[in-house]
CSV table of N, CA and C in Angstrom, one decimal:
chain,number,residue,atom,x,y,z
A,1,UNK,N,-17.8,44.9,8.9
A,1,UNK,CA,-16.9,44.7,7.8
A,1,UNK,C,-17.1,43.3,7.2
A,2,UNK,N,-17.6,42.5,7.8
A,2,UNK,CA,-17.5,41.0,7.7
A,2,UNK,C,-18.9,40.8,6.6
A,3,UNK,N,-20.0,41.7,7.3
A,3,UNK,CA,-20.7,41.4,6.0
A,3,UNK,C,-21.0,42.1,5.1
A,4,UNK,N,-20.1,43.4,5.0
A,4,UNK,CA,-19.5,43.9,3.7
A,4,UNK,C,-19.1,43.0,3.1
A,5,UNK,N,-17.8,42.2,3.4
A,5,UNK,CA,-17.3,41.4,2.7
A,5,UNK,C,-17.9,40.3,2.1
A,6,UNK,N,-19.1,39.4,2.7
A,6,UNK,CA,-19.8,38.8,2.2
A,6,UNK,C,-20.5,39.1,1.2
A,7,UNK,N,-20.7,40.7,1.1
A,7,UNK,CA,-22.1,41.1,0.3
A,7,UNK,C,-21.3,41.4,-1.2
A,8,UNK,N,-19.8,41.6,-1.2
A,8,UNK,CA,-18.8,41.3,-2.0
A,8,UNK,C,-18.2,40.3,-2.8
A,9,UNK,N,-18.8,39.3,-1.8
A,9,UNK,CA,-18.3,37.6,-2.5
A,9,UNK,C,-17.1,37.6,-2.0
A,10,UNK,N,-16.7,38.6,-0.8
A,10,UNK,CA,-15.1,37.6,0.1
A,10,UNK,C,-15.9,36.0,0.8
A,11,UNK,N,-14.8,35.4,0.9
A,11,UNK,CA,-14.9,34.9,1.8
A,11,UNK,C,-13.7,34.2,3.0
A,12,UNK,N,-13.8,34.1,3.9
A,12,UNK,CA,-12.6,33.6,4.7
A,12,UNK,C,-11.7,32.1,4.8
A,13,UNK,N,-10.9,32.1,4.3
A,13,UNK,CA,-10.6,30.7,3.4
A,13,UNK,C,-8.9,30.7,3.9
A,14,UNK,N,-8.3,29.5,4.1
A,14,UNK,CA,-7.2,29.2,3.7
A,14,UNK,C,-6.4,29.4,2.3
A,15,UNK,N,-5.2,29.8,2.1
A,15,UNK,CA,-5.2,29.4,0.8
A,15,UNK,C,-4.3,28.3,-0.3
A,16,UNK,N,-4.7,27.9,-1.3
A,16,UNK,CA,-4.0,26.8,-1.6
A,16,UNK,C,-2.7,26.7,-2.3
A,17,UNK,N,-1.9,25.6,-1.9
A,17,UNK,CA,-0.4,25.9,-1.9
A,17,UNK,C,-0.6,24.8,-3.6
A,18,UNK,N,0.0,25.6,-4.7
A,18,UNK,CA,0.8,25.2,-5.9
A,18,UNK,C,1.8,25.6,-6.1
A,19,UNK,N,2.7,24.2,-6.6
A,19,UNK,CA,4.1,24.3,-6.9
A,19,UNK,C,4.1,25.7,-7.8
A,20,UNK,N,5.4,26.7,-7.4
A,20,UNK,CA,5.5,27.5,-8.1
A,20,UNK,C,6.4,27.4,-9.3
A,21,UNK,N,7.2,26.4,-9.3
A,21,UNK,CA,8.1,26.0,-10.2
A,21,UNK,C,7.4,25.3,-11.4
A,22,UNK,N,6.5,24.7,-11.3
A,22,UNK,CA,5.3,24.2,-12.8
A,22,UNK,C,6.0,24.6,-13.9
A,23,UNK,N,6.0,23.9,-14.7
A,23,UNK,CA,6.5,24.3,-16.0
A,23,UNK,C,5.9,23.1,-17.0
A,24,UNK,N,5.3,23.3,-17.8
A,24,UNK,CA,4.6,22.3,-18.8
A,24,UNK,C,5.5,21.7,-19.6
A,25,UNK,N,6.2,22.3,-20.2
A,25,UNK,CA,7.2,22.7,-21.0
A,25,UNK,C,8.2,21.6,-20.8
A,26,UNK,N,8.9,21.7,-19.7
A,26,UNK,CA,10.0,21.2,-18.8
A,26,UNK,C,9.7,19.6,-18.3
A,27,UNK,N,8.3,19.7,-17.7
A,27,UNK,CA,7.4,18.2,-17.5
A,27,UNK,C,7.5,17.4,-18.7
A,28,UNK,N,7.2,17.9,-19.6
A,28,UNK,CA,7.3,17.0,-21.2
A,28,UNK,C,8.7,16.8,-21.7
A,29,UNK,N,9.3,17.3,-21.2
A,29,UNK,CA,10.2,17.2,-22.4
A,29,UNK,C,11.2,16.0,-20.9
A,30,UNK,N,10.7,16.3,-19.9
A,30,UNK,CA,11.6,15.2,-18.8
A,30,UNK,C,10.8,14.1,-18.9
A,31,UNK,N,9.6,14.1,-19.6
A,31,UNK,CA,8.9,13.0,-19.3
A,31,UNK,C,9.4,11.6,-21.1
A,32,UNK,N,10.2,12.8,-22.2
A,32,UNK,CA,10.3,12.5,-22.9
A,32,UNK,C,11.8,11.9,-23.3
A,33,UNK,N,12.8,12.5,-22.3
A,33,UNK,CA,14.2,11.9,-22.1
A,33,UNK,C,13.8,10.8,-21.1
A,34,UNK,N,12.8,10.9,-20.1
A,34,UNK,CA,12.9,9.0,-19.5
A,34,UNK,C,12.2,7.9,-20.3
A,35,UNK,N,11.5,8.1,-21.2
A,35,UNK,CA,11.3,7.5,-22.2
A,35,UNK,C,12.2,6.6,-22.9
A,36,UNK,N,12.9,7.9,-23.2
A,36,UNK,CA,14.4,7.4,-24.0
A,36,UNK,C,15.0,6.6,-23.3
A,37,UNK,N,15.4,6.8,-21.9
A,37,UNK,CA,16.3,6.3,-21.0
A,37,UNK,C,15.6,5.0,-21.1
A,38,UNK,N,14.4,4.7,-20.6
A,38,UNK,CA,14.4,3.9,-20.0
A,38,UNK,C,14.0,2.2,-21.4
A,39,UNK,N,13.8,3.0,-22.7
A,39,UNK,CA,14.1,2.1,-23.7
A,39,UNK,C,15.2,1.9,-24.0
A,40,UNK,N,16.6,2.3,-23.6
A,40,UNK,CA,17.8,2.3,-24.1
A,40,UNK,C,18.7,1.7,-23.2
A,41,UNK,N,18.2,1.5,-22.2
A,41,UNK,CA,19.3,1.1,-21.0
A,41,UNK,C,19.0,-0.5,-20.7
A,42,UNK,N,20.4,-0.5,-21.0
A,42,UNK,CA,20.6,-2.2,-20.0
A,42,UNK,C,20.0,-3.3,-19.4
A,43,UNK,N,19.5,-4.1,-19.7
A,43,UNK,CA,18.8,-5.2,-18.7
A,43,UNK,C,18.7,-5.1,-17.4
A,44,UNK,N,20.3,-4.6,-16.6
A,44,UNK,CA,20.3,-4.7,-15.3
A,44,UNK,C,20.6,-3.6,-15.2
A,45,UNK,N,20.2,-2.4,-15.6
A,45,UNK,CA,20.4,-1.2,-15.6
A,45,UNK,C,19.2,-0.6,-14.3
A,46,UNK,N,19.3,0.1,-13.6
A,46,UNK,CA,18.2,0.5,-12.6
A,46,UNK,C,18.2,2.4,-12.9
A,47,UNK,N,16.9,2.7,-13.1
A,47,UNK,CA,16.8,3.7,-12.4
A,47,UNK,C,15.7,4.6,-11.7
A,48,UNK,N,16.4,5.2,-10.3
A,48,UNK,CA,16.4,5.7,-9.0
A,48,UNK,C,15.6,6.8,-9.7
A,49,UNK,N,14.3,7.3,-8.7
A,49,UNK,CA,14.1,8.7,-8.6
A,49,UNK,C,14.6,8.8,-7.0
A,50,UNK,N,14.9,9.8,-6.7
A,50,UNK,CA,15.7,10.3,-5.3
A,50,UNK,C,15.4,11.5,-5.3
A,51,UNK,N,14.6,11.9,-3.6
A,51,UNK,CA,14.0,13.0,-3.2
A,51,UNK,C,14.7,12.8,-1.8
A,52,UNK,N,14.2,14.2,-1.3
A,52,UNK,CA,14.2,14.3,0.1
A,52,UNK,C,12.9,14.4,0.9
A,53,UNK,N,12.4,14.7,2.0
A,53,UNK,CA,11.4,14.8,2.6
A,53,UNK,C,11.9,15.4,4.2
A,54,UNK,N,10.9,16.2,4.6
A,54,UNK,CA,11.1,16.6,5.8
A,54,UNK,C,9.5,16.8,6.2
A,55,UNK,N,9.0,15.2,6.6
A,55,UNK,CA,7.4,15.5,7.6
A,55,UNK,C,7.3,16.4,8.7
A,56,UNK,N,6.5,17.0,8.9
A,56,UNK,CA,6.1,17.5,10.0
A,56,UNK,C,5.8,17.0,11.3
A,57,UNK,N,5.9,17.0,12.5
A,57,UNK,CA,5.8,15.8,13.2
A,57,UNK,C,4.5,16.7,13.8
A,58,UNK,N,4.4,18.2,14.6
A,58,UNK,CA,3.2,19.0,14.8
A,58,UNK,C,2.3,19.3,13.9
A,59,UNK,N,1.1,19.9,14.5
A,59,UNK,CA,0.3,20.9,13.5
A,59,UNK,C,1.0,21.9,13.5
A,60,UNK,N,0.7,22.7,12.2
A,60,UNK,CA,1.3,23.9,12.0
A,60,UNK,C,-0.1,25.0,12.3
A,61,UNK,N,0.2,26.0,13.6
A,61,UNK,CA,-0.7,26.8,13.7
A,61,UNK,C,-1.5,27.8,12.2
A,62,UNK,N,-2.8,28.1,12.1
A,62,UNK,CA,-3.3,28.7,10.8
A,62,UNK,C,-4.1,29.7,11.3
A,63,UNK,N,-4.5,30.5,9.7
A,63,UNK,CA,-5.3,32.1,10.6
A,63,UNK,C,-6.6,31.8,11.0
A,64,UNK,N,-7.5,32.2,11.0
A,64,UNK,CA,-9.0,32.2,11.1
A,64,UNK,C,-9.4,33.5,11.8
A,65,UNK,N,-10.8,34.2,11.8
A,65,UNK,CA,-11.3,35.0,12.4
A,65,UNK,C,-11.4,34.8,14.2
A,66,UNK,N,-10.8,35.4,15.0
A,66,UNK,CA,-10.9,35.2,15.8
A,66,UNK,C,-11.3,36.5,17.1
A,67,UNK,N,-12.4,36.5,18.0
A,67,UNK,CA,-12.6,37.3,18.8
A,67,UNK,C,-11.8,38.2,19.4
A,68,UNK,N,-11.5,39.3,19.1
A,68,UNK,CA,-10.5,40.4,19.7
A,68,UNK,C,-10.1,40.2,21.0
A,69,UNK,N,-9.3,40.0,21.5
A,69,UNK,CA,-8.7,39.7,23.4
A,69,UNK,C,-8.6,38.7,23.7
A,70,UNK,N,-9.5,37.4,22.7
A,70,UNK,CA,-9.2,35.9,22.9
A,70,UNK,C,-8.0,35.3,21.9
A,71,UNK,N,-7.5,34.3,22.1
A,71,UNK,CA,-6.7,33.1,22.1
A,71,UNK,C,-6.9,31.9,21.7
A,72,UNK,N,-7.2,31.3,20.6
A,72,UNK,CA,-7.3,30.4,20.3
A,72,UNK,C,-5.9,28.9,20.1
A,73,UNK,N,-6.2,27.8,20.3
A,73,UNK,CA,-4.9,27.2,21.0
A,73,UNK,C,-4.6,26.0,20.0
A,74,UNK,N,-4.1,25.4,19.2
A,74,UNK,CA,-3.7,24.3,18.7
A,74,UNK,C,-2.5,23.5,19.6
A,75,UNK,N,-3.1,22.1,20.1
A,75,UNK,CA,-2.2,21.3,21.1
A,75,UNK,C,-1.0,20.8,19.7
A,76,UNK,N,-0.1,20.6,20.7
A,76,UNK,CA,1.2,20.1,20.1
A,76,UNK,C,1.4,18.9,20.7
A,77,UNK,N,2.6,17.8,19.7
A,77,UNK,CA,3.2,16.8,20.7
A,77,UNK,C,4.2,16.8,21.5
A,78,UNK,N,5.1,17.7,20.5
A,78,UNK,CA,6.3,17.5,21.2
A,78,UNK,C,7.1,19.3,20.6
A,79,UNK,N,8.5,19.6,20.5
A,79,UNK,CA,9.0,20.3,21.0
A,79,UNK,C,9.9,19.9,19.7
A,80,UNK,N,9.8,19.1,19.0
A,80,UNK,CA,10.5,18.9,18.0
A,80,UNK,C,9.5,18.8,16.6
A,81,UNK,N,10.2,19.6,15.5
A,81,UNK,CA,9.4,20.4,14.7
A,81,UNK,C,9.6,19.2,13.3
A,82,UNK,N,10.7,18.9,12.6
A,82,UNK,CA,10.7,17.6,11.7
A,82,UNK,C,11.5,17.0,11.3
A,83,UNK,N,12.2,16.2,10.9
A,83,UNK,CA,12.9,14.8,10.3
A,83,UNK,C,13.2,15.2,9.3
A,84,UNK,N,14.3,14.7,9.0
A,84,UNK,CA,14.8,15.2,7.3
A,84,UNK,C,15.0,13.6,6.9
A,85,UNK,N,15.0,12.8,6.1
A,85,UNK,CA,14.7,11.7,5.6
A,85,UNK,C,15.4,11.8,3.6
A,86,UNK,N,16.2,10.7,3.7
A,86,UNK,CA,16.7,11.0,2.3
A,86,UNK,C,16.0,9.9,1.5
A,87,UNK,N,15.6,9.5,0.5
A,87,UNK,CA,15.7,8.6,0.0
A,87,UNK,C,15.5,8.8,-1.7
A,88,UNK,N,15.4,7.2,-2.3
A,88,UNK,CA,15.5,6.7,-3.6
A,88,UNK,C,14.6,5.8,-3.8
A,89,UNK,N,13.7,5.6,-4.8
A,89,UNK,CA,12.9,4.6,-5.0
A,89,UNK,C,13.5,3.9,-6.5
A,90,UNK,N,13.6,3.0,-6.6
A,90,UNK,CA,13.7,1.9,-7.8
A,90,UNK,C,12.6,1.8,-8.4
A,91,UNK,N,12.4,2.3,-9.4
A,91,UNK,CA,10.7,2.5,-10.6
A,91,UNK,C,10.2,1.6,-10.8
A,92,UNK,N,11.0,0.4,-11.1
A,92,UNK,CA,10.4,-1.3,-11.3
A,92,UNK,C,10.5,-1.9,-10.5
A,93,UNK,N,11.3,-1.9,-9.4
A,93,UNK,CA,10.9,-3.0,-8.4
A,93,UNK,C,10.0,-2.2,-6.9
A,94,UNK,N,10.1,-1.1,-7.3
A,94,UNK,CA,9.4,-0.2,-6.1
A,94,UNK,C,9.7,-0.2,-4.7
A,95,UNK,N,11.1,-0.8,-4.8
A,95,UNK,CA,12.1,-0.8,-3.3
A,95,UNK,C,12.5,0.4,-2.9
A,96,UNK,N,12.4,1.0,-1.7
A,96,UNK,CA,13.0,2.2,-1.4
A,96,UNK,C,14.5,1.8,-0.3
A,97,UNK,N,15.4,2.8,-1.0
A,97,UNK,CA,16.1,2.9,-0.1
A,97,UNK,C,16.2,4.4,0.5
A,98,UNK,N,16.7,4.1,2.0
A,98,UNK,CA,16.0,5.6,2.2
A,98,UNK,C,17.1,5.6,3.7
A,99,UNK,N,17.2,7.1,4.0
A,99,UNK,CA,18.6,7.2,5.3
A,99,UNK,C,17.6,8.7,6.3
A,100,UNK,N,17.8,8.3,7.1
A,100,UNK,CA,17.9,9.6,7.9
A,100,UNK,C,19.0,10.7,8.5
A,101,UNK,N,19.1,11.7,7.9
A,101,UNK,CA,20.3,12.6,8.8
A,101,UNK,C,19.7,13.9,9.3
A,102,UNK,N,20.8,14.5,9.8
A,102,UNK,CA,20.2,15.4,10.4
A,102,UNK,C,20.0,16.9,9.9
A,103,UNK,N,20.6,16.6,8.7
A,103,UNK,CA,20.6,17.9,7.6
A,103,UNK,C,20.7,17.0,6.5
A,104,UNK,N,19.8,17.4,5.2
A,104,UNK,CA,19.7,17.3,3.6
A,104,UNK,C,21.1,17.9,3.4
A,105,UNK,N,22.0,17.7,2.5
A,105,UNK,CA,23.2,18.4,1.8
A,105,UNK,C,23.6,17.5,0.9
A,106,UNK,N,25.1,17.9,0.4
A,106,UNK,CA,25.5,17.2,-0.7
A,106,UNK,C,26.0,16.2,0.6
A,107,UNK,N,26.8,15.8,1.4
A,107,UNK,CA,27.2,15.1,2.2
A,107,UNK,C,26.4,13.4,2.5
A,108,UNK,N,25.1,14.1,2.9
A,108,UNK,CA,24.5,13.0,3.1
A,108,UNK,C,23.4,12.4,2.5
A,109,UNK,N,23.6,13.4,1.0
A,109,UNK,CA,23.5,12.2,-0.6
A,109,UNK,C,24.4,11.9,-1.1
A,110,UNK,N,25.7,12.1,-0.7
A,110,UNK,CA,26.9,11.3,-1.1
A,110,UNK,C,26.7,9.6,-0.4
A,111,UNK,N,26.3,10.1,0.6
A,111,UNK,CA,25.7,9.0,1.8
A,111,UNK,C,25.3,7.8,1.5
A,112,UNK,N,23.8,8.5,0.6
A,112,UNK,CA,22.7,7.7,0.2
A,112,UNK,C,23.2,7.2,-1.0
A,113,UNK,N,23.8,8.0,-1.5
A,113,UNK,CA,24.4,7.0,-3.0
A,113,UNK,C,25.1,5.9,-2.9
């Protein structure tokens, strides 16, 4: 089967992760209101982009072709899977401020704010 597939042009690959949300449209026209903003605002006016993150602290096991009856093993560190981390970066001065909790919600971006 394997080199059927070859003789097809499959090949065995990962595959790659793009945002599904993309919007061209949406990117321009956000890229065209901070424009505005950011010629129209205040001397001491600041503004925050603010995300979340949650790193991975393991590998995340993946597929590959593997021998029928065997087992292939990826080591781990620990037993704990990831961190949720809030933060805000300042665009001009490039200071982050940033919180750890134990769950992302409205709560603990009322937090961060």
């Amino acid at each position: 089967m394997v080199h059927l597939l070859h003789r097809l042009g499959f090949v065995y690959k990962k595959t790659r992760l793009v945002p599904c949300k993309a919007n061209k449209e949406k990117q321009e026209a956000f890229v065209k209101k901070y424009e505005e903003l950011k010629a129209n605002k205040e001397k001491d006016d600041k503004i925050y982009f603010i995300d979340a993150v949650h790193p991975q602290y393991n590998s995340m096991p993946g597929w590959g072709w593997i021998e029928k009856g065997e087992e292939m093993q990826t080591l781990s560190n620990s037993g704990r899977q990831r961190i949720n981390i809030n933060g805000a970066l300042d665009i001009e001065t490039k200071k982050i401020i940033e919180r750890e909790d134990d769950t992302i919600n409205s709560l603990s971006c009322k937090k961060l704010f």
